[in-house]
Short mmCIF file of C-alpha atoms in Angstrom, two decimals:
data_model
loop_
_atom_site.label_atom_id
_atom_site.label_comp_id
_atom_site.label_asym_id
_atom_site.label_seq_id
_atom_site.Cartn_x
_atom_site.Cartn_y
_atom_site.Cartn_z
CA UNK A 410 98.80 127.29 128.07
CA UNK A 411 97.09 129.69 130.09
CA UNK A 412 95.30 131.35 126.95
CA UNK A 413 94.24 127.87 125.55
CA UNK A 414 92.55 126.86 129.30
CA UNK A 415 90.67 130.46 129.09
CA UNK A 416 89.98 129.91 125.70
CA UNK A 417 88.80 125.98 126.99
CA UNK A 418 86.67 127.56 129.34
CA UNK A 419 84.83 129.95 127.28
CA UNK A 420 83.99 126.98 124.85
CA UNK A 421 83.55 124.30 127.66
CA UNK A 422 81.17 126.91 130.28
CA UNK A 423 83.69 125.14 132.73
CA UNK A 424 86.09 126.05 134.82
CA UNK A 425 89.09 124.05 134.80
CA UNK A 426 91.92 124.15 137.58
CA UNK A 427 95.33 122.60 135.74
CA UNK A 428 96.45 119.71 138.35
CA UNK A 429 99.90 118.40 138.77
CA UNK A 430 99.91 115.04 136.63
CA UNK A 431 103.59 114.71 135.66
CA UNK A 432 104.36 112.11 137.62
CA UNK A 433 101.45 109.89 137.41
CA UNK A 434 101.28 109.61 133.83
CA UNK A 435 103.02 107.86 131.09
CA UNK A 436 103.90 109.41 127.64
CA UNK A 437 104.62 107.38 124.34
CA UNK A 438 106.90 108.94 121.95
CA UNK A 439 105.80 108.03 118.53
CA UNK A 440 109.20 107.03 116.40
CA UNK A 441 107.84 105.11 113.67
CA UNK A 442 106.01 109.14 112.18
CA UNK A 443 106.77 111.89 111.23
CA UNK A 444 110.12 112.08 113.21
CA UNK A 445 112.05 110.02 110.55
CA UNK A 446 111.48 112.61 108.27
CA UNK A 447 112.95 115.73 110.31
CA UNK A 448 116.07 116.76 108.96
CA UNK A 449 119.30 115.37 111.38
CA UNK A 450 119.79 118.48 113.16
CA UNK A 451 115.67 118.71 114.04
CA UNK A 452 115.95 115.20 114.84
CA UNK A 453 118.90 116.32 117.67
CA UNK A 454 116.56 119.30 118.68
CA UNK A 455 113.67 116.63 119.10
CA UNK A 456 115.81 114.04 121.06
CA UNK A 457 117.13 116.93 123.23
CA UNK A 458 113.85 117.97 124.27
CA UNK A 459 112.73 114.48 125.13
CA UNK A 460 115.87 114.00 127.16
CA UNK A 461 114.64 117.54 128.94
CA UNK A 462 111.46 115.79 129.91
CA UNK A 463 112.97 112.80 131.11
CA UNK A 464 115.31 114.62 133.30
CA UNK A 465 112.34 116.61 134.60
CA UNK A 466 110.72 113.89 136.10
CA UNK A 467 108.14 113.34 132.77
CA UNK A 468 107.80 109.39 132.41
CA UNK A 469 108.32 108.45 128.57
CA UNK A 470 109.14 105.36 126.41
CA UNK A 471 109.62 105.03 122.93
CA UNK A 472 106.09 103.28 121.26
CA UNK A 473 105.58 102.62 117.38
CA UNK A 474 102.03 103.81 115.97
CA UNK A 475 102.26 101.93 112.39
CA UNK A 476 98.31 102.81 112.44
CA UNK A 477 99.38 106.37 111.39
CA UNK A 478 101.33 105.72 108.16
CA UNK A 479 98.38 102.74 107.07
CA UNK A 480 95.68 105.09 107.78
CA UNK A 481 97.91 107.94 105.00
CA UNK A 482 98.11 105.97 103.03
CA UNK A 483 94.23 104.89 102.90
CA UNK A 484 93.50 108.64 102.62
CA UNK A 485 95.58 109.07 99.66
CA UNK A 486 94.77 106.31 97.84
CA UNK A 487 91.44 106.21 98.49
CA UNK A 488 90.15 109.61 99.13
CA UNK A 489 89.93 111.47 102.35
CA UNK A 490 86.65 111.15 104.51
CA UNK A 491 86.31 114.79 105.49
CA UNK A 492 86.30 115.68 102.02
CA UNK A 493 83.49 114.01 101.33
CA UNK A 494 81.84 114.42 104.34
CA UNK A 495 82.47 118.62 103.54
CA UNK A 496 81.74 118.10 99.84
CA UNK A 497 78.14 117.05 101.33
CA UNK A 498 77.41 119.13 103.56
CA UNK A 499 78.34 122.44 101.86
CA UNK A 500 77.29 121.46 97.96
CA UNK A 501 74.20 123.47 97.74
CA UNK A 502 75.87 126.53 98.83
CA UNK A 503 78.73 125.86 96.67
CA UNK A 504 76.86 125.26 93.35
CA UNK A 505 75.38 128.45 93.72
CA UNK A 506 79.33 130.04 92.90
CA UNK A 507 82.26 128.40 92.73
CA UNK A 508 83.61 130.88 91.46
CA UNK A 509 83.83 133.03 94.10
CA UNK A 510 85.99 130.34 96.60
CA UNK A 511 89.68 130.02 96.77
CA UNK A 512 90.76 127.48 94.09
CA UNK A 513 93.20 125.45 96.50
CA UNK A 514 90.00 125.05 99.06
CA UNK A 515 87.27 124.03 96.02
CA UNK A 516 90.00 121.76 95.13
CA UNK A 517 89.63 120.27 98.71
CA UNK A 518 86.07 120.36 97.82
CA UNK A 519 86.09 118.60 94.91
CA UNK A 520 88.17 115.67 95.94
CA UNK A 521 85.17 115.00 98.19
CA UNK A 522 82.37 115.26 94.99
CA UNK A 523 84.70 113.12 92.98
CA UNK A 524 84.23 109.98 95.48
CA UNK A 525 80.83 110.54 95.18
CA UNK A 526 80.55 110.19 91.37
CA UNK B 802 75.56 106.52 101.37
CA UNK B 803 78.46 106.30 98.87
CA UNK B 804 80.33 102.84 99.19
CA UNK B 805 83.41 103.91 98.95
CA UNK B 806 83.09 106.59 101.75
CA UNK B 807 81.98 104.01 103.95
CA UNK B 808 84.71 101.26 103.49
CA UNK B 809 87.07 103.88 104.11
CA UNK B 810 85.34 105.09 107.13
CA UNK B 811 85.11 101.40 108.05
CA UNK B 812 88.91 100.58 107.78
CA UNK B 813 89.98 103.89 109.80
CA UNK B 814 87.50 102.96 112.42
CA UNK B 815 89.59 99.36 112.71
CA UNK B 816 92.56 101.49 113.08
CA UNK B 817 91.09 103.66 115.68
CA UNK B 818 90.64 100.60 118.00
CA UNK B 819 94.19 99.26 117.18
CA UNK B 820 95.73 102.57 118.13
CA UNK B 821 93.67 103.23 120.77
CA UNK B 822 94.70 100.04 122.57
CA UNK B 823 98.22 101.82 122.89
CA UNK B 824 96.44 104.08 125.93
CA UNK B 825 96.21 100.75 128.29
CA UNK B 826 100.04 101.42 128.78
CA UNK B 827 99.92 105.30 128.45
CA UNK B 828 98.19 108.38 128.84
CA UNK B 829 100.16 110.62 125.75
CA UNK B 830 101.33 110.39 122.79
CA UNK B 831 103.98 112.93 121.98
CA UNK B 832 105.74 113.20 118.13
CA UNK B 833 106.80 116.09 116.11
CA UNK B 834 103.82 118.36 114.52
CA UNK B 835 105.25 118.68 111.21
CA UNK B 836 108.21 116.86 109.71
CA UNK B 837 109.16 120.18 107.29
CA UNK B 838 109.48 124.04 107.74
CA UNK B 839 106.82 125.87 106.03
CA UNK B 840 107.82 126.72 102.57
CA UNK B 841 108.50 130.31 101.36
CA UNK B 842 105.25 131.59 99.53
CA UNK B 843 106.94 131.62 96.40
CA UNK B 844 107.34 128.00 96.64
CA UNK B 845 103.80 127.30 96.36
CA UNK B 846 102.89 129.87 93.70
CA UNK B 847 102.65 126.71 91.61
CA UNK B 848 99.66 125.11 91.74
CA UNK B 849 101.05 121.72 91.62
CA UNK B 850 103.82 122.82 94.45
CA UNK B 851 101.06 123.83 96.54
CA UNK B 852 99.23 120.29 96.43
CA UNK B 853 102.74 118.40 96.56
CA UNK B 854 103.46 120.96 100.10
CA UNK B 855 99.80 120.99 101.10
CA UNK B 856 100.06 117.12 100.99
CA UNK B 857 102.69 117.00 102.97
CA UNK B 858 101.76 118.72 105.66
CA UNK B 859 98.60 117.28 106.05
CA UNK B 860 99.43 113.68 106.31
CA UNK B 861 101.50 114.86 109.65
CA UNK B 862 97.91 116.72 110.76
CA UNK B 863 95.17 114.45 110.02
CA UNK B 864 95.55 112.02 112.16
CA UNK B 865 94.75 113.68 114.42
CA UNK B 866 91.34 114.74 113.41
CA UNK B 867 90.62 110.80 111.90
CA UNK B 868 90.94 109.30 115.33
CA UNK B 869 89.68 112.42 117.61
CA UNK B 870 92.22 112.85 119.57
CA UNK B 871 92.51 116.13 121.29
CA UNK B 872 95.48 118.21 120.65
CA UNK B 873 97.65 120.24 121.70
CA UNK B 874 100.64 121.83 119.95
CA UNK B 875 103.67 124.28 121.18
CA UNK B 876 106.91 124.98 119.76
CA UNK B 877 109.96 123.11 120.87
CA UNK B 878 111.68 126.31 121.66
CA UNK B 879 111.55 129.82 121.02
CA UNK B 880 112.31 131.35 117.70
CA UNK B 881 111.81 128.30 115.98
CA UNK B 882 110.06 126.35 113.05
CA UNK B 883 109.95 122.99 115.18
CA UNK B 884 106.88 122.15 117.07
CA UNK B 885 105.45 118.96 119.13
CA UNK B 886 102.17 117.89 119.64
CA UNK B 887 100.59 115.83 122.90
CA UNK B 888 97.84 114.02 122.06
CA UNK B 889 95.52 112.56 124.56
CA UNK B 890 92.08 110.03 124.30
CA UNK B 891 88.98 111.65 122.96
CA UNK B 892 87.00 113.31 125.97
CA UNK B 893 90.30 113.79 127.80
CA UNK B 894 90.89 117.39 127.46
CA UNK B 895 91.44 118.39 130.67
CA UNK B 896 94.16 115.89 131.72
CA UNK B 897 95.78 116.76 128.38
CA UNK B 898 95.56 120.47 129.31
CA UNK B 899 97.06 120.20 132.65
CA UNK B 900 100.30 117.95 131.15
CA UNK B 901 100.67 120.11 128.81
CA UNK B 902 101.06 123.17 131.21
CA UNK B 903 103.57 120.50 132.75
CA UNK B 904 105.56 120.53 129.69
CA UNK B 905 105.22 124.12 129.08
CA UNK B 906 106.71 125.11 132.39
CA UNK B 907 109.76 123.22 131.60
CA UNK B 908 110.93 123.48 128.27
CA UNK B 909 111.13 127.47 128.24
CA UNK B 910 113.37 127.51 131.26
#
């Protein structure tokens, strides 16, 4: 953490002093995600850490985001907005030689140009 | 603009302000950063492996970037594949910074 608030600094111009805010804030574990898909022992590493928090004072309740898996599953069936929004940004420069860009990123590329057409 | 680009946009917006309503009650959001280990590279040699993994991973990682939310990510413990993310409102970087120092200084003890 102490590289990332240098590194926040540099890119801010600020300079940020970390505060104590453990016990003022509230945390929402998200259990409706990605954690249903973590293998059983992951799952115990994941509740183990939680428990670590909780016993360290960190104030946390289980919340469900269903947002998250609706919002996948608009991306994949309908295309993904950064592609697009990449596709037309960068398509002059990329005309000029596809060839010479990594096939799995022109393939990100191209899912963009193909909601366009 | 092209239609579809902007229904989409549209619809994640309406989800933005749904799951955004979740930070009356808190001030984090804490889950897992990825649900699988990275493959080995000779997993995703295929082409069509790669998508299937690529896939994968990014529908843990997107959302993220599709609702702004400021990030941060560190591994669960040391010498491993696991990692969990604290997410925070947009424009509240330095209150996500400073609980995630919190965090830091107590999981690696």
């Amino acid at each position: 953490m102490r590289d990332s608030t240098i590194l926040y600094n540099i890119l801010s111009k600020d300079n940020l002093n970390l505060f104590r805010i453990k016990k003022k804030c509230k945390i929402g574990v998200v259990t409706d995600f990605n954690f249903s898909y973590l293998e059983t022992k992951d799952k115990l590493i994941f509740e183990k850490f939680i428990n670590k928090l909780v016993k360290h004072g960190f104030n946390l309740k289980n919340i469900k985001i269903p947002e998250f898996n609706i919002a996948n599953k608009i991306i994949e069936q309908e295309g993904g907005i950064v592609n697009y929004e990449a596709w037309n940004y960068w398509k002059a420069s990329i005309s000029k030689g596809e060839n010479l860009i990594d096939k799995n990123v022109l393939s990100r590329f191209h899912l963009g140009k193909n909601m366009s057409e | 603009m092209n239609k579809v680009f902007l229904d989409i946009k549209y619809k994640i917006n309406k989800l933005k302000k749904k799951i955004y309503n979740n930070f009356d009650s808190i001030d984090f959001i804490i889950l897992p950063t990825l649900s699988i280990k990275a493959p080995e590279i000779k997993k995703i040699t295929d082409h069509e492996r790669y998508i299937f993994y690529n896939n994968l991973v990014l529908s843990n990682t997107r959302i993220a970037n599709l609702f702004n939310f400021p990030v941060i990510t560190m591994p669960i413990k040391k010498n491993y594949w696991l990692s969990f993310s604290v997410f925070s409102k947009e424009k509240k970087d330095e209150i996500l910074l400073s609980v995630a120092q919190e965090i830091e200084n107590v999981i690696y003890d």
